[in-house]
Short mmCIF file of N, CA, C and O in Angstrom, two decimals:
data_model
loop_
_atom_site.label_atom_id
_atom_site.label_comp_id
_atom_site.label_asym_id
_atom_site.label_seq_id
_atom_site.Cartn_x
_atom_site.Cartn_y
_atom_site.Cartn_z
N MET A 1 87.80 135.48 148.52
CA MET A 1 86.79 135.94 147.48
C MET A 1 87.39 135.61 146.10
O MET A 1 86.30 135.80 145.01
N MET A 2 88.30 134.90 145.79
CA MET A 2 88.67 134.44 144.52
C MET A 2 87.57 133.52 143.98
O MET A 2 87.17 133.64 142.91
N ILE A 3 87.31 132.69 145.08
CA ILE A 3 86.24 131.55 144.46
C ILE A 3 84.64 132.24 144.14
O ILE A 3 84.21 131.92 143.47
N GLU A 4 84.47 133.55 145.00
CA GLU A 4 82.93 133.91 145.05
C GLU A 4 83.10 134.67 143.48
O GLU A 4 82.15 134.73 142.62
N GLU A 5 84.29 135.30 143.28
CA GLU A 5 84.47 135.80 141.68
C GLU A 5 84.12 135.04 140.74
O GLU A 5 83.50 135.48 139.63
N MET A 6 84.83 133.89 140.94
CA MET A 6 84.79 132.70 139.98
C MET A 6 83.15 132.01 139.64
O MET A 6 83.06 131.73 138.63
N ARG A 7 82.57 132.20 140.72
CA ARG A 7 81.56 131.59 140.99
C ARG A 7 80.69 132.50 140.00
O ARG A 7 79.53 132.10 139.33
N LYS A 8 80.58 133.75 140.41
CA LYS A 8 79.82 134.59 139.45
C LYS A 8 80.20 134.46 138.30
O LYS A 8 79.07 134.77 137.44
N GLY A 9 81.23 134.82 137.66
CA GLY A 9 81.84 134.57 136.43
C GLY A 9 81.09 133.35 135.58
O GLY A 9 80.46 133.36 134.57
N TYR A 10 81.31 132.37 136.22
CA TYR A 10 80.72 131.01 135.76
C TYR A 10 79.21 131.00 135.56
O TYR A 10 78.53 130.73 134.77
N GLU A 11 78.42 131.64 136.90
CA GLU A 11 77.04 131.65 136.60
C GLU A 11 76.62 132.66 135.37
O GLU A 11 75.67 132.46 134.59
N GLU A 12 77.23 133.86 135.36
CA GLU A 12 76.61 134.73 134.44
C GLU A 12 76.99 134.10 133.02
O GLU A 12 76.25 134.23 131.95
N GLU A 13 78.11 133.24 132.67
CA GLU A 13 78.36 132.54 131.41
C GLU A 13 77.40 131.28 131.00
O GLU A 13 76.85 131.80 130.04
N VAL A 14 76.87 131.03 132.20
CA VAL A 14 75.87 129.80 131.92
C VAL A 14 74.62 130.53 131.61
O VAL A 14 74.00 129.91 130.69
N ALA A 15 74.26 131.38 132.51
CA ALA A 15 72.88 132.10 131.89
C ALA A 15 73.10 132.69 130.40
O ALA A 15 71.94 132.82 129.70
N TYR A 16 74.36 133.39 130.17
CA TYR A 16 74.30 133.79 128.84
C TYR A 16 74.13 132.72 128.00
O TYR A 16 73.58 132.70 126.61
N GLN A 17 74.88 131.54 128.23
CA GLN A 17 74.59 130.27 127.17
C GLN A 17 73.29 129.99 126.86
O GLN A 17 72.92 129.62 125.78
N LYS A 18 72.56 130.10 128.21
CA LYS A 18 71.03 129.40 128.17
C LYS A 18 70.19 130.62 127.30
O LYS A 18 69.21 130.15 126.71
N HIS A 19 70.61 131.87 127.51
CA HIS A 19 69.74 132.82 126.97
C HIS A 19 70.17 132.40 125.34
O HIS A 19 69.02 132.49 124.41
N MET A 20 71.28 132.43 124.93
CA MET A 20 71.55 131.87 123.75
C MET A 20 70.93 130.61 123.11
O MET A 20 70.38 130.82 121.55
N LEU A 21 70.76 129.80 123.90
CA LEU A 21 70.23 128.53 123.28
C LEU A 21 68.60 128.63 123.33
O LEU A 21 67.91 128.29 122.32
N LYS A 22 68.32 129.72 124.04
CA LYS A 22 66.57 130.12 123.63
C LYS A 22 66.25 130.78 122.69
O LYS A 22 65.39 130.42 121.75
N ASN A 23 67.58 131.54 122.21
CA ASN A 23 67.23 132.12 120.75
C ASN A 23 67.26 131.13 119.58
O ASN A 23 66.73 131.33 118.81
N LEU A 24 68.37 130.43 120.05
CA LEU A 24 68.22 129.20 118.83
C LEU A 24 67.16 128.50 118.69
O LEU A 24 66.59 128.07 117.62
N GLY A 25 66.24 128.05 119.71
CA GLY A 25 64.95 127.48 119.79
C GLY A 25 64.12 128.42 118.90
O GLY A 25 63.21 127.78 118.49
N TYR A 26 64.07 129.72 119.20
CA TYR A 26 63.41 130.49 118.17
C TYR A 26 63.50 130.42 116.68
O TYR A 26 62.54 130.21 115.85
N TRP A 27 64.67 130.32 116.67
CA TRP A 27 65.17 130.21 115.15
C TRP A 27 64.94 128.71 114.25
O TRP A 27 64.44 128.69 113.29
N PHE A 28 64.89 127.97 115.61
CA PHE A 28 64.39 126.46 114.78
C PHE A 28 63.01 126.31 114.65
O PHE A 28 62.59 125.70 113.59
N GLN A 29 62.22 127.29 115.58
CA GLN A 29 60.82 127.12 115.37
C GLN A 29 60.03 128.21 113.98
O GLN A 29 59.69 127.40 113.29
N LEU A 30 61.18 129.17 113.74
CA LEU A 30 61.05 129.74 112.47
C LEU A 30 61.37 128.79 111.14
O LEU A 30 60.52 128.78 110.16
N CYS A 31 62.31 128.00 111.48
CA CYS A 31 62.61 127.30 110.36
C CYS A 31 61.60 125.89 109.99
O CYS A 31 61.59 125.72 108.86
N THR A 32 61.22 125.64 111.09
CA THR A 32 60.02 124.76 111.11
C THR A 32 58.78 125.27 110.52
O THR A 32 58.35 124.30 109.56
N ALA A 33 58.48 126.77 110.76
CA ALA A 33 57.23 127.11 110.29
C ALA A 33 57.56 127.12 108.72
O ALA A 33 56.39 126.88 107.70
N VAL A 34 58.91 127.61 108.11
CA VAL A 34 58.93 127.86 107.00
C VAL A 34 59.07 126.39 106.05
O VAL A 34 58.30 126.54 105.03
N SER A 35 59.23 125.50 106.53
CA SER A 35 59.27 124.10 106.16
C SER A 35 57.98 123.70 106.16
O SER A 35 57.47 123.14 105.19
N GLY A 36 56.98 123.91 106.87
CA GLY A 36 55.67 123.63 106.89
C GLY A 36 54.75 124.43 106.12
O GLY A 36 54.09 123.71 105.08
N ILE A 37 55.11 125.72 105.74
CA ILE A 37 54.35 126.37 104.69
C ILE A 37 54.69 125.91 103.10
O ILE A 37 54.19 126.05 102.42
N GLY A 38 56.28 125.59 103.26
CA GLY A 38 56.53 125.10 101.92
C GLY A 38 56.05 123.35 101.39
O GLY A 38 55.32 123.45 100.52
N ILE A 39 55.80 122.64 102.49
CA ILE A 39 55.05 121.47 102.63
C ILE A 39 53.56 121.79 102.23
O ILE A 39 53.07 121.18 101.15
N VAL A 40 52.97 122.90 102.58
CA VAL A 40 51.71 123.02 102.30
C VAL A 40 51.58 124.00 100.96
O VAL A 40 50.35 123.27 100.23
N SER A 41 52.33 124.34 100.39
CA SER A 41 52.54 125.00 98.88
C SER A 41 52.71 123.54 98.06
O SER A 41 51.97 123.86 97.14
N ILE A 42 53.48 123.03 98.42
CA ILE A 42 53.86 121.94 97.45
C ILE A 42 52.44 121.00 97.27
O ILE A 42 52.06 120.63 96.62
N TYR A 43 51.53 120.74 98.28
CA TYR A 43 50.70 119.82 98.37
C TYR A 43 49.62 120.56 97.49
O TYR A 43 48.68 119.80 96.90
N PHE A 44 49.18 121.83 97.76
CA PHE A 44 48.15 122.67 97.48
C PHE A 44 48.20 122.69 95.80
O PHE A 44 47.42 122.99 95.05
N PHE A 45 49.59 123.04 95.31
CA PHE A 45 49.97 123.67 93.97
C PHE A 45 50.66 122.72 93.23
O PHE A 45 51.41 123.31 92.14
N HIS A 46 50.52 121.39 93.60
CA HIS A 46 51.74 120.70 92.61
C HIS A 46 51.26 120.27 91.44
O HIS A 46 52.18 120.31 90.46
N ALA A 47 50.07 120.73 91.15
CA ALA A 47 49.36 120.35 89.71
C ALA A 47 48.83 121.62 89.07
O ALA A 47 48.59 121.70 87.92
N LYS A 48 48.84 122.68 89.87
CA LYS A 48 48.17 124.00 89.58
C LYS A 48 48.94 125.10 88.98
O LYS A 48 48.90 125.69 87.88
N ASN A 49 49.88 125.24 89.69
CA ASN A 49 51.00 126.26 89.37
C ASN A 49 52.26 126.04 89.60
O ASN A 49 52.82 125.51 90.81
N LEU A 50 52.98 126.15 88.88
CA LEU A 50 54.52 125.66 88.68
C LEU A 50 55.26 126.54 89.70
O LEU A 50 56.07 125.94 90.50
N TRP A 51 55.20 127.79 89.22
CA TRP A 51 55.98 128.65 90.47
C TRP A 51 55.54 128.63 91.95
O TRP A 51 56.65 128.36 92.70
N LEU A 52 54.35 128.23 92.23
CA LEU A 52 53.97 128.39 93.49
C LEU A 52 54.69 127.00 94.12
O LEU A 52 54.96 126.45 95.29
N ASN A 53 54.67 126.15 93.27
CA ASN A 53 55.14 124.61 93.47
C ASN A 53 56.71 124.64 93.64
O ASN A 53 57.33 124.12 94.47
N ILE A 54 57.37 125.51 92.73
CA ILE A 54 59.07 125.70 93.04
C ILE A 54 59.13 126.33 94.34
O ILE A 54 60.19 125.96 94.95
N LEU A 55 58.52 127.35 94.39
CA LEU A 55 58.40 128.28 95.83
C LEU A 55 58.39 127.29 96.95
O LEU A 55 59.21 127.40 97.83
N GLY A 56 57.30 126.43 97.18
CA GLY A 56 57.22 125.45 97.97
C GLY A 56 58.33 124.56 98.69
O GLY A 56 58.71 124.38 99.34
N ILE A 57 58.82 123.95 97.39
CA ILE A 57 60.02 123.05 97.28
C ILE A 57 61.27 123.97 97.67
O ILE A 57 61.92 123.32 99.18
N VAL A 58 61.30 124.99 97.32
CA VAL A 58 62.43 125.98 97.95
C VAL A 58 62.48 126.09 99.35
O VAL A 58 63.43 125.79 99.99
N LEU A 59 61.20 126.65 99.63
CA LEU A 59 60.65 127.01 101.34
C LEU A 59 61.02 125.55 102.10
O LEU A 59 61.34 125.59 103.07
N PHE A 60 60.37 124.40 101.46
CA PHE A 60 60.99 123.36 102.36
C PHE A 60 62.40 122.91 102.56
O PHE A 60 62.72 122.55 103.58
N ILE A 61 63.03 123.10 101.14
CA ILE A 61 64.52 122.81 101.58
C ILE A 61 65.02 123.60 102.72
O ILE A 61 66.02 123.11 103.34
N PHE A 62 64.86 125.12 102.33
CA PHE A 62 65.58 126.01 103.33
C PHE A 62 65.11 125.60 104.72
O PHE A 62 65.94 125.86 105.64
N GLY A 63 63.80 125.55 105.10
CA GLY A 63 63.60 125.23 106.36
C GLY A 63 63.93 123.91 106.84
O GLY A 63 64.35 123.69 108.07
N ALA A 64 64.27 122.64 106.09
CA ALA A 64 64.69 121.54 106.52
C ALA A 64 66.13 121.68 106.92
O ALA A 64 66.66 121.33 107.95
N ILE A 65 67.06 122.34 106.19
CA ILE A 65 68.27 122.86 106.29
C ILE A 65 68.74 123.70 107.39
O ILE A 65 69.51 123.24 108.36
N GLY A 66 67.88 124.65 107.64
CA GLY A 66 67.81 125.46 108.93
C GLY A 66 67.52 124.37 110.14
O GLY A 66 68.27 124.95 111.32
N MET A 67 66.41 123.85 110.00
CA MET A 67 66.26 123.17 111.12
C MET A 67 67.37 121.76 111.87
O MET A 67 67.73 121.68 112.64
N LEU A 68 67.90 121.27 110.57
CA LEU A 68 69.14 120.56 110.99
C LEU A 68 70.39 121.44 111.27
O LEU A 68 70.92 120.71 112.26
N LEU A 69 70.63 122.53 110.67
CA LEU A 69 71.40 123.50 111.22
C LEU A 69 71.29 124.09 112.63
O LEU A 69 71.88 123.66 113.73
N PHE A 70 70.34 124.22 113.07
CA PHE A 70 69.96 125.17 114.21
C PHE A 70 69.65 124.01 115.22
O PHE A 70 70.23 124.12 116.68
N GLY A 71 69.16 122.81 115.01
CA GLY A 71 69.21 121.72 115.92
C GLY A 71 70.68 121.37 116.40
O GLY A 71 70.77 120.94 117.60
N TYR A 72 71.58 121.03 115.22
CA TYR A 72 72.88 120.62 115.57
C TYR A 72 73.50 121.77 116.57
O TYR A 72 74.19 121.38 117.65
N VAL A 73 73.44 123.00 116.28
CA VAL A 73 73.90 124.19 117.03
C VAL A 73 73.29 123.83 118.29
O VAL A 73 74.38 124.21 119.34
N GLY A 74 72.21 123.91 118.61
CA GLY A 74 71.75 123.73 120.03
C GLY A 74 72.11 122.57 120.58
O GLY A 74 72.36 122.57 121.72
N TRP A 75 72.20 121.53 120.07
CA TRP A 75 73.05 120.14 120.69
C TRP A 75 74.23 120.56 121.26
O TRP A 75 74.68 120.44 122.08
N ARG A 76 75.14 121.13 120.28
CA ARG A 76 76.33 121.56 120.78
C ARG A 76 76.49 122.52 121.81
O ARG A 76 77.48 122.46 122.53
N GLY A 77 75.54 123.37 122.00
CA GLY A 77 75.77 124.58 122.91
C GLY A 77 75.00 123.77 124.24
O GLY A 77 75.85 124.32 125.39
N GLN A 78 74.20 122.85 124.38
CA GLN A 78 73.91 121.98 125.68
C GLN A 78 75.18 121.24 125.98
O GLN A 78 75.53 121.25 127.16
N GLN A 79 76.30 120.62 125.14
CA GLN A 79 77.03 120.17 125.35
C GLN A 79 78.28 121.18 126.02
O GLN A 79 78.95 120.75 126.74
N ASN A 80 78.14 122.58 125.36
CA ASN A 80 78.93 123.40 125.80
C ASN A 80 78.98 123.83 127.45
O ASN A 80 79.70 124.21 128.36
N ILE A 81 77.56 123.84 127.66
CA ILE A 81 77.10 124.41 129.02
C ILE A 81 77.45 123.25 129.96
O ILE A 81 77.88 123.33 131.15
N LYS A 82 77.36 122.16 129.49
CA LYS A 82 77.66 120.78 130.44
C LYS A 82 79.30 120.80 130.66
O LYS A 82 79.83 120.71 131.87
N ALA A 83 80.17 121.21 129.77
CA ALA A 83 81.33 121.29 129.88
C ALA A 83 81.78 122.43 130.86
O ALA A 83 82.95 122.35 131.50
N ILE A 84 81.03 123.56 130.83
CA ILE A 84 81.33 124.47 131.44
C ILE A 84 81.45 124.32 133.12
O ILE A 84 81.97 124.59 133.71
N VAL A 85 80.05 123.61 133.11
CA VAL A 85 79.78 123.51 134.45
C VAL A 85 81.03 122.16 135.45
O VAL A 85 81.42 122.24 136.32
N ASP A 86 81.26 121.53 134.15
CA ASP A 86 82.14 120.43 134.85
C ASP A 86 83.51 121.06 134.97
O ASP A 86 84.45 120.79 136.13
N ASP A 87 83.94 122.05 134.44
CA ASP A 87 85.10 122.89 134.46
C ASP A 87 85.03 123.49 135.82
O ASP A 87 85.60 123.59 136.64
N TYR A 88 84.22 124.12 136.00
CA TYR A 88 83.71 124.88 137.12
C TYR A 88 83.85 123.99 138.53
O TYR A 88 84.36 124.46 139.55
N GLU A 89 83.48 122.75 138.44
CA GLU A 89 83.47 121.85 139.45
C GLU A 89 84.72 121.59 139.62
O GLU A 89 85.56 121.32 140.98
N LYS A 90 85.54 121.07 138.58
CA LYS A 90 86.92 120.56 138.87
C LYS A 90 87.72 121.91 139.65
O LYS A 90 88.78 121.41 140.36
N LYS A 91 87.41 123.11 139.02
CA LYS A 91 88.29 124.43 139.52
C LYS A 91 88.16 124.24 140.74
O LYS A 91 89.05 124.42 141.91
N ILE A 92 86.64 124.19 141.27
CA ILE A 92 86.31 124.49 142.92
C ILE A 92 86.90 123.31 143.80
O ILE A 92 87.42 123.56 144.61
N ASN A 93 86.82 122.16 143.31
CA ASN A 93 87.52 121.05 143.97
C ASN A 93 88.70 121.14 144.19
O ASN A 93 89.21 121.02 145.34
N TYR A 94 89.67 121.45 143.11
CA TYR A 94 91.05 121.42 143.04
C TYR A 94 91.46 122.88 144.27
O TYR A 94 92.28 122.44 145.22
N LEU A 95 90.77 123.96 144.12
CA LEU A 95 90.85 125.21 145.24
C LEU A 95 90.37 124.45 146.59
O LEU A 95 91.20 125.00 147.32
N ARG A 96 89.50 124.09 146.75
CA ARG A 96 89.00 123.67 148.31
C ARG A 96 90.30 122.63 148.64
O ARG A 96 90.56 122.79 150.21
N LYS A 97 90.73 121.78 148.02
CA LYS A 97 92.02 120.79 148.30
C LYS A 97 93.04 121.68 148.82
O LYS A 97 93.74 121.26 149.63
N LYS A 98 93.35 122.54 147.74
CA LYS A 98 94.49 123.30 147.98
C LYS A 98 94.38 124.19 149.23
O LYS A 98 95.40 124.23 149.72
N MET A 99 93.13 124.49 149.46
CA MET A 99 92.99 125.21 150.60
C MET A 99 92.79 124.75 152.35
O MET A 99 93.57 125.09 153.06
N ARG A 100 92.81 123.43 152.18
CA ARG A 100 92.59 122.67 153.25
C ARG A 100 94.08 122.23 153.39
O ARG A 100 94.67 122.08 154.74
N LYS A 101 94.98 121.86 152.29
CA LYS A 101 96.54 121.60 152.53
C LYS A 101 97.23 122.50 153.20
O LYS A 101 98.42 122.36 153.67
N SER A 102 96.69 123.81 152.66
CA SER A 102 97.71 124.91 153.00
C SER A 102 97.92 125.22 154.62
O SER A 102 96.79 125.41 154.87
N PRO A 103 98.84 125.63 155.15
CA PRO A 103 98.87 125.94 156.48
C PRO A 103 98.65 127.46 156.77
O PRO A 103 98.75 128.35 155.84
N LYS A 104 97.93 127.53 157.89
CA LYS A 104 97.33 128.92 157.96
C LYS A 104 98.38 129.93 158.82
O LYS A 104 98.61 129.14 159.90
#
């Protein structure tokens, strides 16, 4: 029963991590949209309105920083999921070897 409980726990953890990565993807898309709005604002108002041009620059910078941040966090999250799966496989292999060697 110990292996089944451990398997269930690992499956729940991996599912939770994947859900959080999906949420990070939504934030990345939001930052991409904010950056795009900034680029459009800079393009259309660079010579007409100083304040809208500055707003566009600020939006572009915040969007770009957000994209870098959420992209990096998503990459690290994928690495964490791989580490969790590898750890699970190591523990299962160890327990199976131990069960084969132990006398019944």
